[in-house]
Amino acid sequence: MLLALQFTAWRHLSADAWFTVWVVYACTVPMVRGCVDPDVCLFGGATVLLLRGIITPRDAFAGLANESIVTIALMMAIAAGLESSGALEFVPELVLGRSRREWVGQLRMYVSVAAVSAVMNNTPLVAVMIPVVEAWCRAANQHVSRFMMPLSYAAILGGLCTVIGTSTTLIARGLAQDAMPDLSIPFFEIGIIGLPLTVAGGIYVVIFSRWLLPKRDTLLGPGGPGLGPGEPGAGPGGSSGAPGSPVAQREYAVSVRVDARYGHIGRTVQDAGLTQLRGLALTGLRRADGQAVPAPVACTSIALGDLLTFSGDIGGVHHLMRLPGLTPVSSAECAADTEEGWPCGEGPGAQQEMVEAVVSLSSPIVNMTIRDCHFRSRYSAVVLAVHRNGSRLGGSLGDVVVKGGDTMLLQAAPGFLERYRCSSEWALVVDAFRVAPRHRDPIALIIALSVFSAMIVLNSMDILSLATTALVCLYVFLATGVMSVGQFRASIPGVLLLAVAGAFGIARALTVTGVATQLAQSLLSVFSWMGRSGPVAAVYVATALLTALLSNGAAVTLMFPICMNLAAQAGINVKGPLYALMVGASSDFSTPIGYQTNIMVAGPGGYQFLDYTRFGLPLQLVVGLITVPICVLRFI
C-alpha cells in the first residue's frame, strides 16, 4: 500500500510516525480477519500509543466524552423506543400493497424504507421490515432473495438524506464541528447528495436485481415446500440435506431425545409416523449406549433414550417440538452444555419461544464456541441449528465457533424476544414463525410519534442541538413508559461505541505524528490526474475501501484527519471531502460486514459473500460516480 502511495516520500517520517503506522497495521489485520473484536483492537492500539507517549491520556479517551458518540447512543435508544411503541408497524401496511409483481413490490418497499430511514436509525427499521417482506413474498410467490438486499440498500441510501440518518454522518459531523467550531452542517444539506443517490439506487435495484440477485425461495418462516411421505434419509423436498451445502429453503438439523413420555417406544419409526413428518426427514439415530444408526430405515425400532436427528424446514421443526416425549438437545451429541441451565432434554417445553437470531458483528460471543460461551446459561436458550453463508453447519453444535452474521435457530425461555429484540448482541431477533404484531398501547404510540416529530423539527430548525433534543426525547420515552429502562440499556451498542471511541486516540496519533499529512499528500498525488475532482475522489475511494474491511464507525474516525489534511493541502472547501467521507463510510454494498443491515439480511435472504459483491459492487461504483461530481460542483 505504501509503495502504491509513493513509498519514497515516506522516508523522512519520524520514528513515532512509523510506530503509529505499525500500530494501525497491527490493529487492522485482526479486525479484518475477524479474530479480535474492534473495540479491543482499537482501544488496545490507543493504549500502546499512550504508553509510547505519542498521545496524551486526554487524546486517548477523548472519544468517550465526545458529543457525537453520546448522540449515537441516544439515537439508537430512541429508535428502540419507537420500535417498542409500535410506531414502525404502520409502515409495513403501506409498503408492499396488494400487487404481486416483483418490480412493483421492490419499488414500493424501497421508497417507503428510504423515506423512513432518513429520520431514524435504520437497524430497527430493517428488523421490522424483514418478516413483513417475507410474508409478502410467500403470498405473492416471489423469491425473498430478490428483496432482502434491496431492503438493506434502501435503508442505507435513505439514511444519507439527513444528517441523523446514519451513525457515520453523526460521527463525521461531530468531528468536523470539534475541529472547526464555526463550520455549519445543516440538517438537510447532505440530502443534496443523498437524494440523487437514493433515486439512482432505486432505479438500479428495480432494473438489475433480476439479473444480479439469486433466485431463492422463502428462507424463514413456515409455508415453504414440505416433505411428503417418504423414506427416512431423504432430505426435505427430496434434497440430500448434506451439511454445508447451500439450500434454497432454509434447512435445519435438529436432534431430540426420546424420554419416558413418548408413546411409541418399542415401535418402528414408520409406525410412529416419523417417516411422514411434513418438512422433516429422519437422518440419524443414536442409541442410549452410543451405538449409531446413521441411516435409519422404516423398520428401525425406537428405544428409550434414543437420540433422533431430523433435517428439514422451520415448519417441520415447529411440529416436531410439539410432539410429547421428544425433547430438544443443543447439539448432535448432547455435549456437556448443561451448566446452570435446564438439563438436556428438560425445560419449559411448549412454553418456550422458537426464535431465529442473527449474531451481530459486535456480539461478545463472536469467535467463541457455543459450549465455551456457556450459551444456554447466558441466554436461557438452546441452539438447535446454525446457518452460515446460506449453508447449514453440520457436526456437534457445541464445537461451532460463532461468527458475526450466523443465523441461529433457538428454543428459548419465555421473554427472549422482548429482552433481546433491541440488544446490540444480536443483529436481528425474530419469532421463527412470524406471528402477527402484538397489541400496542395507542397512548404510547401517540406519545412516541409526537415527541420524535418534535425532536426532528427542533433540530432541523437549529433551535436546539441534536444531543439535547435526543436526550429530552429519550427521557420522555422512559417517563411515559414508551420504553423500559431495560430496553434502553439493551439498545446501547457498547462494542460499536467503544470501537469508535478507541479510534479517536489512533486518529489523533495519525495527526500529531504527521502520518495523516503524508497520507493526504500521497493520495493527492495518486489522484492528481482527476484535477479538481481528485481530492474528493481520493477520500471516497479510501473511505469505501476501509469501510469494506472495518466497521463504518472506525473507518470514518480514522479517515477524518486524512480528509482534513487533504482539503487543507488542496486549498478547497472542507465540505467537499467531508461529505465524500460521510458517503464513503455510510454506503458499503459490496460486503456483508461493512454495514449492520447487510448482516441482518444475509440470513433471511440466504446470501453468500459473493452475492453482495456481484450485486453491490456495481452500485458502489454508481454511488461514487454520483457523489464525486456533486461534491465538486456544489462545495468546491
XYZ file of C-alpha atoms in Angstrom:
636
model
C 0.000 0.000 0.000
C 2.778 2.404 0.944
C 4.513 1.514 -2.341
C 1.354 2.476 -4.247
C 1.286 5.749 -2.326
C 4.882 6.594 -3.300
C 6.895 4.912 -0.570
C 9.988 7.052 -1.135
C 8.142 10.134 0.113
C 7.648 8.444 3.487
C 11.331 8.067 4.329
C 11.508 11.378 6.195
C 8.865 10.357 8.766
C 9.921 10.163 12.398
C 10.238 7.018 14.478
C 6.966 7.875 16.240
C 5.236 8.165 12.872
C 6.445 4.734 11.783
C 5.463 3.328 15.159
C 1.957 4.733 14.620
C 1.797 3.139 11.152
C 2.781 -0.184 12.714
C 0.091 0.145 15.413
C -2.581 0.903 12.799
C -1.496 -2.157 10.823
C -1.442 -4.327 13.942
C -4.980 -3.194 14.791
C -6.355 -3.554 11.278
C -5.258 -7.115 10.484
C -7.067 -8.829 13.407
C -10.226 -6.816 12.693
C -10.169 -7.759 9.005
C -9.655 -11.422 9.881
C -12.434 -11.200 12.476
C -10.403 -12.861 15.218
C -10.447 -9.919 17.668
C -13.314 -7.541 18.459
C -12.937 -3.977 17.080
C -13.232 -2.311 20.483
C -10.423 -4.464 21.869
C -8.191 -3.756 18.857
C -8.739 -0.009 18.703
C -8.595 0.705 22.415
C -5.582 -1.591 22.616
C -3.891 0.404 19.872
C -4.672 3.670 21.645
C -3.215 2.227 24.857
C 0.043 1.292 23.115
C 0.304 4.788 21.627
C -0.380 6.250 25.068
C 2.398 4.156 26.633
C 4.761 5.297 23.892
C 3.922 8.917 24.706
C 2.660 9.742 21.226
C -0.748 10.759 22.567
C -1.855 12.064 25.947
C -4.478 10.479 28.223
C -6.858 13.222 27.110
C -6.292 12.230 23.473
C -6.704 8.533 24.222
C -10.040 8.921 25.990
C -11.450 11.906 24.095
C -13.896 9.666 22.267
C -15.626 8.631 25.481
C -16.701 12.223 26.137
C -17.370 13.156 22.523
C -20.833 14.561 21.856
C -21.245 12.601 18.622
C -20.672 9.281 20.434
C -23.267 10.169 23.063
C -25.681 11.282 20.331
C -25.345 7.951 18.502
C -26.186 6.078 21.700
C -29.215 8.304 22.295
C -30.483 7.945 18.711
C -30.228 4.158 18.841
C -32.128 4.121 22.126
C -34.812 6.377 20.616
C -35.116 4.066 17.615
C -35.595 1.143 20.002
C -38.306 3.126 21.786
C -40.107 3.806 18.510
C -39.986 0.117 17.661
C -41.229 -0.838 21.128
C -44.166 1.578 20.900
C -45.300 0.104 17.592
C -44.611 3.326 15.709
C -42.933 1.370 12.923
C -45.686 -1.190 12.476
C -47.894 1.107 10.417
C -45.148 1.304 7.783
C -45.406 -2.316 6.554
C -49.143 -1.976 5.922
C -48.441 0.838 3.466
C -45.299 -0.571 1.901
C -45.858 -3.569 -0.352
C -49.563 -3.254 -1.084
C -51.576 -5.873 -2.933
C -49.532 -6.075 -6.114
C -47.958 -9.461 -6.886
C -45.415 -8.126 -9.381
C -41.799 -8.248 -8.289
C -40.698 -4.840 -9.526
C -43.742 -3.100 -8.043
C -43.101 -4.688 -4.651
C -39.427 -3.748 -4.816
C -40.211 -0.149 -5.721
C -42.856 0.327 -3.015
C -40.601 -1.229 -0.403
C -37.581 0.808 -1.481
C -39.347 4.179 -1.452
C -41.036 3.614 1.909
C -37.962 2.287 3.699
C -35.701 5.016 2.296
C -38.128 7.736 3.412
C -38.371 6.467 6.994
C -34.639 5.724 7.194
C -33.859 9.390 6.541
C -35.069 10.385 10.008
C -34.270 7.389 12.213
C -31.720 4.676 12.810
C -32.106 2.083 10.094
C -31.333 -1.038 12.157
C -34.741 -1.369 13.908
C -36.485 -0.343 10.693
C -34.897 -3.223 8.786
C -35.651 -5.574 11.689
C -39.349 -4.670 11.476
C -39.444 -4.969 7.692
C -37.757 -8.371 7.320
C -40.714 -10.544 8.464
C -43.149 -8.296 6.569
C -41.240 -8.714 3.326
C -41.003 -12.469 3.893
C -44.760 -12.752 4.391
C -45.416 -10.734 1.237
C -43.011 -12.922 -0.753
C -44.848 -16.056 0.376
C -48.234 -14.590 -0.517
C -47.017 -13.248 -3.868
C -44.956 -16.356 -4.707
C -41.809 -14.226 -5.042
C -38.197 -15.017 -4.251
C -37.241 -13.457 -0.925
C -33.632 -13.118 -2.073
C -34.800 -10.517 -4.608
C -35.989 -8.265 -1.760
C -33.669 -8.601 1.237
C -30.570 -6.949 -0.185
C -32.624 -4.116 -1.752
C -34.203 -3.637 1.695
C -30.781 -3.061 3.253
C -29.650 -0.774 0.428
C -32.809 1.324 0.708
C -32.149 1.855 4.417
C -28.502 2.773 3.781
C -29.129 5.246 0.956
C -32.211 6.759 2.578
C -30.135 7.449 5.673
C -27.887 9.725 3.605
C -30.691 12.239 3.063
C -30.306 13.835 6.523
C -27.501 14.273 8.995
C -29.162 11.930 11.525
C -29.901 9.128 9.061
C -26.757 7.123 9.850
C -24.320 6.896 12.729
C -21.375 7.709 10.454
C -22.808 11.073 9.424
C -23.264 11.908 13.102
C -19.663 10.946 13.866
C -18.253 12.930 10.937
C -20.398 15.930 11.814
C -19.242 15.841 15.425
C -15.579 15.508 14.468
C -15.835 18.374 11.983
C -17.537 20.701 14.440
C -14.956 19.873 17.118
C -12.138 20.701 14.702
C -13.884 23.758 13.213
C -16.474 25.167 15.643
C -17.649 27.743 13.101
C -18.441 25.104 10.469
C -22.183 24.816 9.794
C -23.588 21.454 8.700
C -27.353 21.927 8.213
C -29.783 19.100 8.890
C -30.770 18.505 5.255
C -27.633 19.652 3.404
C -26.258 16.161 2.872
C -29.537 15.421 1.086
C -28.124 17.328 -1.895
C -26.033 14.199 -2.391
C -28.212 11.626 -0.645
C -31.419 12.228 -2.590
C -29.874 11.645 -6.060
C -28.105 8.587 -4.652
C -31.379 7.226 -3.294
C -33.134 7.723 -6.631
C -30.268 6.128 -8.556
C -30.178 3.225 -6.105
C -33.889 2.583 -6.570
C -33.536 2.537 -10.350
C -30.553 0.196 -10.088
C -32.389 -2.200 -7.762
C -35.520 -2.433 -9.897
C -33.666 -2.897 -13.189
C -30.677 -5.065 -12.307
C -31.897 -7.241 -9.427
C -33.490 -9.690 -11.861
C -30.078 -10.482 -13.342
C -27.673 -9.984 -10.450
C -29.583 -11.335 -7.447
C -30.064 -15.089 -6.958
C -33.457 -16.773 -7.043
C -34.044 -18.367 -3.692
C -37.384 -19.208 -2.145
C -38.611 -18.043 1.248
C -35.907 -18.946 3.727
C -37.502 -18.133 7.039
C -40.827 -18.923 8.488
C -43.411 -21.566 7.661
C -45.205 -22.056 4.453
C -42.411 -23.304 2.245
C -42.481 -26.560 0.378
C -42.532 -29.508 2.678
C -41.717 -33.188 2.645
C -44.476 -35.603 1.923
C -44.455 -39.233 2.953
C -41.201 -40.854 2.023
C -38.285 -42.887 3.185
C -36.129 -41.685 6.050
C -32.829 -40.254 4.988
C -34.214 -38.298 2.080
C -33.717 -34.590 2.541
C -36.618 -32.158 2.634
C -38.302 -31.982 -0.685
C -36.006 -34.692 -1.948
C -32.743 -32.925 -1.172
C -29.886 -34.722 0.436
C -29.610 -32.234 3.223
C -25.862 -32.576 3.391
C -24.271 -30.314 5.917
C -22.509 -27.352 4.425
C -24.422 -27.403 1.168
C -26.267 -24.295 0.005
C -30.014 -24.653 0.286
C -32.913 -22.813 -1.245
C -35.368 -23.489 1.588
C -33.552 -22.922 4.889
C -32.777 -26.381 6.206
C -32.117 -27.149 9.851
C -30.708 -30.225 11.565
C -32.383 -30.789 14.941
C -31.728 -33.507 17.499
C -34.296 -34.718 20.035
C -34.076 -37.231 22.879
C -36.739 -39.919 23.402
C -37.929 -39.837 27.023
C -40.433 -41.893 29.004
C -43.386 -39.727 27.928
C -43.052 -40.788 24.282
C -45.935 -43.072 23.354
C -44.195 -45.021 20.579
C -41.264 -46.613 22.418
C -40.685 -50.099 21.021
C -42.397 -49.344 17.695
C -40.706 -48.750 14.351
C -40.045 -45.255 13.058
C -42.615 -45.869 10.327
C -45.318 -46.966 12.766
C -44.514 -43.939 14.948
C -45.142 -41.673 11.973
C -41.605 -40.299 11.916
C -41.257 -41.008 8.183
C -44.351 -38.971 7.359
C -43.445 -35.698 9.065
C -44.085 -32.917 6.578
C -40.984 -30.799 6.074
C -38.695 -33.169 8.035
C -36.630 -36.264 7.335
C -35.131 -38.610 9.934
C -31.423 -38.637 9.051
C -29.753 -40.218 12.077
C -30.321 -42.221 15.246
C -28.040 -42.917 18.196
C -28.886 -45.399 20.922
C -28.522 -44.580 24.603
C -25.433 -46.841 24.741
C -23.740 -44.805 21.992
C -24.447 -47.158 19.060
C -25.026 -45.058 15.929
C -27.569 -45.775 13.196
C -26.555 -43.155 10.582
C -29.300 -44.001 8.067
C -32.311 -45.429 9.915
C -34.796 -47.317 7.753
C -38.554 -47.649 8.138
C -38.282 -50.814 10.276
C -35.783 -49.333 12.757
C -37.221 -49.532 16.267
C -37.349 -46.687 18.774
C -35.974 -47.157 22.291
C -35.935 -45.047 25.437
C -33.007 -42.609 25.392
C -32.543 -42.678 21.622
C -31.146 -39.511 20.083
C -33.027 -38.787 16.842
C -31.660 -36.329 14.283
C -34.009 -34.699 11.779
C -33.286 -32.443 8.820
C -35.880 -30.069 7.410
C -37.527 -26.675 7.322
C -38.702 -24.456 10.149
C -42.333 -25.554 9.851
C -41.332 -29.169 10.354
C -39.162 -28.254 13.324
C -42.113 -26.431 14.894
C -44.278 -29.551 14.581
C -41.509 -31.770 15.968
C -41.047 -29.578 19.040
C -44.729 -30.064 19.905
C -44.588 -33.877 19.987
C -44.720 -35.106 23.619
C -41.778 -37.210 24.718
C -39.301 -35.768 22.221
C -37.188 -33.105 23.908
C -34.589 -30.993 22.082
C -30.873 -31.125 22.761
C -28.353 -28.440 21.948
C -26.056 -30.479 19.725
C -25.877 -33.730 17.816
C -24.081 -35.340 20.738
C -25.898 -33.510 23.552
C -22.470 -32.232 24.569
C -21.811 -31.221 28.117
C -23.504 -27.870 27.858
C -25.889 -28.273 30.737
C -24.263 -25.806 33.099
C -26.557 -23.616 35.110
C -29.428 -24.031 32.646
C -32.162 -26.599 32.405
C -30.692 -30.110 31.929
C -30.514 -31.576 28.465
C -33.915 -32.831 27.482
C -35.778 -30.782 30.063
C -37.112 -27.246 30.252
C -40.264 -25.267 29.790
C -41.265 -27.283 26.722
C -44.260 -25.841 24.959
C -43.889 -22.591 26.883
C -40.581 -21.864 25.195
C -40.184 -19.466 22.277
C -38.850 -20.622 18.923
C -36.581 -17.819 17.757
C -34.328 -17.109 14.806
C -31.476 -14.781 15.688
C -28.641 -13.296 13.628
C -25.394 -12.759 15.553
C -24.119 -9.184 15.304
C -20.505 -8.432 14.415
C -20.044 -6.849 17.839
C -21.571 -9.685 19.871
C -19.453 -10.846 22.830
C -19.851 -14.493 21.763
C -18.149 -13.966 18.379
C -15.039 -16.185 17.990
C -16.141 -18.398 20.893
C -17.601 -21.886 20.623
C -21.219 -22.371 21.638
C -20.041 -24.518 24.530
C -17.301 -22.158 25.748
C -19.563 -19.107 25.791
C -21.995 -21.012 28.058
C -24.756 -20.185 25.626
C -27.524 -21.958 27.481
C -26.977 -20.246 30.822
C -26.090 -16.923 29.198
C -29.287 -16.601 27.158
C -31.603 -19.263 28.663
C -31.831 -20.763 25.192
C -30.849 -23.945 23.374
C -29.156 -23.749 19.965
C -30.980 -26.125 17.637
C -29.169 -25.238 14.407
C -26.742 -22.761 12.861
C -26.608 -21.409 9.311
C -23.674 -19.524 7.821
C -23.467 -18.006 4.329
C -26.629 -19.818 3.258
C -25.366 -23.237 4.382
C -26.194 -25.378 7.395
C -23.283 -26.207 9.687
C -23.012 -29.883 10.488
C -21.311 -31.767 13.307
C -21.505 -31.020 17.002
C -23.013 -27.590 17.533
C -21.227 -27.270 20.848
C -17.947 -27.045 18.912
C -19.139 -24.438 16.390
C -17.132 -21.202 16.589
C -19.646 -18.353 16.405
C -19.127 -15.738 13.686
C -20.863 -12.437 13.041
C -23.770 -12.988 10.665
C -24.506 -16.562 11.780
C -28.229 -17.350 11.842
C -29.273 -19.496 14.803
C -32.485 -21.354 15.465
C -33.077 -21.162 19.213
C -35.548 -22.678 21.620
C -35.573 -20.007 24.299
C -37.179 -19.335 27.642
C -40.206 -17.002 27.618
C -39.236 -13.361 27.243
C -36.204 -13.887 24.985
C -37.751 -11.927 22.107
C -38.649 -8.957 24.273
C -35.333 -8.988 26.092
C -33.018 -9.191 23.086
C -35.057 -7.647 20.255
C -33.129 -4.357 20.559
C -29.905 -5.764 22.010
C -26.603 -4.938 20.317
C -25.557 -8.585 20.812
C -27.914 -9.638 18.016
C -28.302 -8.047 14.601
C -31.816 -9.489 14.325
C -34.128 -11.403 16.676
C -37.489 -12.559 15.326
C -40.162 -15.106 16.103
C -39.344 -18.133 13.966
C -42.980 -18.366 12.897
C -43.502 -14.644 12.288
C -46.543 -14.165 14.475
C -48.744 -11.102 13.974
C -47.640 -7.868 15.662
C -48.550 -7.826 19.312
C -51.118 -5.390 20.662
C -49.764 -1.907 21.263
C -50.792 0.857 23.619
C -52.243 3.657 21.440
C -51.273 6.304 24.015
C -47.629 5.194 23.902
C -47.770 5.232 20.110
C -49.096 8.816 20.022
C -46.513 9.984 22.560
C -43.647 8.333 20.681
C -44.586 9.807 17.305
C -45.308 13.271 18.716
C -42.107 13.571 20.733
C -39.950 12.170 17.938
C -41.501 14.557 15.399
C -40.861 17.489 17.741
C -37.235 16.402 18.061
C -36.807 16.392 14.268
C -38.413 19.827 13.874
C -36.406 21.464 16.671
C -33.139 20.102 15.351
C -33.806 20.873 11.690
C -34.568 24.494 12.642
C -31.367 24.707 14.753
C -33.376 25.674 17.832
C -31.679 23.033 19.974
C -28.722 20.734 19.385
C -29.370 17.150 18.351
C -27.851 15.785 21.563
C -30.138 17.987 23.675
C -33.330 17.121 21.804
C -32.420 13.429 21.716
C -31.792 13.373 25.471
C -35.132 15.057 26.186
C -36.912 12.689 23.792
C -35.366 9.648 25.474
C -36.345 10.749 28.977
C -39.913 11.412 27.845
C -39.991 7.864 26.456
C -38.773 6.488 29.788
C -41.038 8.681 31.935
C -44.181 7.834 29.972
C -43.497 4.108 29.690
C -42.943 4.095 25.937
C -39.857 2.014 26.670
C -38.432 0.451 29.810
C -35.060 1.075 31.393
C -34.097 -2.488 30.465
C -34.911 -1.862 26.810
C -32.891 1.348 26.940
C -29.834 -0.424 28.314
C -30.112 -3.298 25.852
C -30.332 -0.902 22.904
C -26.950 0.728 23.557
C -24.363 -0.836 21.189
C -21.468 -0.836 23.621
C -18.941 -2.557 21.360
C -19.640 -0.162 18.474
C -19.351 2.928 20.663
C -16.165 1.720 22.333
C -14.635 0.886 18.958
C -15.331 4.370 17.629
C -14.131 5.969 20.868
C -10.902 3.959 20.673
C -10.390 5.072 17.084
C -10.344 8.693 18.290
C -6.996 8.108 20.007
C -5.471 6.462 16.946
C -6.779 9.235 14.705
C -5.130 11.783 16.986
C -1.826 9.911 16.692
C -2.083 9.992 12.889
C -2.406 13.773 13.128
C 0.331 14.619 15.642
C 2.944 12.348 14.037
C 2.377 13.697 10.533
C 1.133 10.396 9.110
C -2.225 11.939 8.175
C -0.454 14.770 6.348
C 1.761 12.341 4.429
C -1.197 10.123 3.532
C -3.066 13.174 2.260
C -0.091 14.210 0.109
C 0.227 10.712 -1.336
C -3.492 10.453 -2.087
C -3.423 13.852 -3.784
C -0.526 12.716 -5.930
C -2.200 9.434 -6.908
C -5.472 11.173 -7.855
C -3.902 14.313 -9.345
C -4.884 13.243 -12.866
C -8.533 13.921 -11.926
C -7.948 17.643 -11.386
C -10.496 19.325 -9.094
C -12.256 16.009 -8.533
C -9.077 14.322 -7.277
C -9.267 15.223 -3.563
C -12.927 14.230 -3.284
C -12.411 11.003 -5.244
C -9.407 10.129 -3.081
C -11.422 10.477 0.120
C -14.379 8.494 -1.227
C -12.288 5.593 -2.564
C -10.056 5.322 0.513
C -13.002 5.512 2.916
C -15.092 2.997 0.957
C -12.208 0.511 0.932
C -11.577 0.955 4.653
C -15.292 0.565 5.424
C -15.409 -2.716 3.497
C -12.602 -4.034 5.708
C -13.509 -2.493 9.074
C -16.668 -1.144 10.663
C -18.031 2.097 9.239
C -17.636 3.945 12.544
C -13.948 3.081 12.811
C -13.395 3.926 9.142
C -14.866 7.429 9.360
C -12.915 8.209 12.540
C -9.577 7.032 11.152
C -10.089 8.771 7.802
C -11.216 12.106 9.245
C -7.748 13.609 9.943
C -6.585 12.499 6.500
C -9.662 14.130 4.968
C -8.994 17.415 6.766
C -5.316 17.451 5.782
C -6.193 16.663 2.196
C -8.657 19.574 1.999
C -6.093 21.944 3.533
C -3.314 20.907 1.159
C -5.586 21.147 -1.872
C -6.875 24.538 -0.710
C -10.529 23.612 -1.160
C -13.717 23.921 0.883
C -13.615 21.206 3.519
C -17.272 20.277 2.900
C -16.473 18.552 -0.399
C -14.146 15.904 1.066
C -16.193 15.816 4.293
C -19.407 14.788 2.550
C -17.469 12.300 0.418
C -16.186 10.868 3.702
C -19.735 10.577 5.049
C -20.999 8.827 1.921
C -17.993 6.520 1.605
C -18.313 5.363 5.210
C -22.112 5.039 5.091
C -22.542 3.129 1.851
C -20.846 -0.241 1.845
C -22.712 -2.502 -0.561
C -20.081 -4.993 -1.705
C -19.606 -6.944 1.555
C -21.938 -8.144 4.322
C -19.603 -6.952 7.087
C -19.292 -3.238 6.321
C -22.779 -2.288 7.473
C -25.091 -3.711 10.134
C -28.167 -4.001 7.913
C -26.196 -6.055 5.374
C -25.520 -8.601 8.106
C -29.180 -8.554 9.158
C -30.493 -9.563 5.726
C -27.771 -12.125 4.982
C -29.548 -14.927 6.832
C -33.137 -14.207 5.758
C -32.005 -13.782 2.145
C -29.772 -16.842 2.200
C -26.962 -14.794 0.702
C -23.370 -15.837 0.313
C -20.458 -13.396 0.386
C -20.136 -13.198 -3.398
C -23.827 -12.306 -3.755
C -23.006 -8.955 -2.144
C -20.019 -8.433 -4.410
C -21.937 -9.280 -7.572
C -24.913 -7.034 -6.809
C -23.295 -4.426 -4.565
C -20.028 -3.597 -6.319
C -21.674 -2.011 -9.391
C -23.875 0.061 -7.066
C -20.764 1.103 -5.131
C -19.304 2.433 -8.383
C -22.558 4.213 -9.257
C -22.596 5.899 -5.849
C -19.025 7.085 -6.348
C -19.719 8.404 -9.846
C -22.626 10.463 -8.497
C -21.082 11.588 -5.200
C -17.806 12.973 -6.526
C -19.259 15.325 -9.198
C -21.947 16.669 -6.840
C -19.395 17.370 -4.093
C -17.139 19.146 -6.597
C -19.862 21.212 -8.272
C -21.716 22.142 -5.083
C -18.999 22.582 -2.461
C -15.679 23.236 -4.238
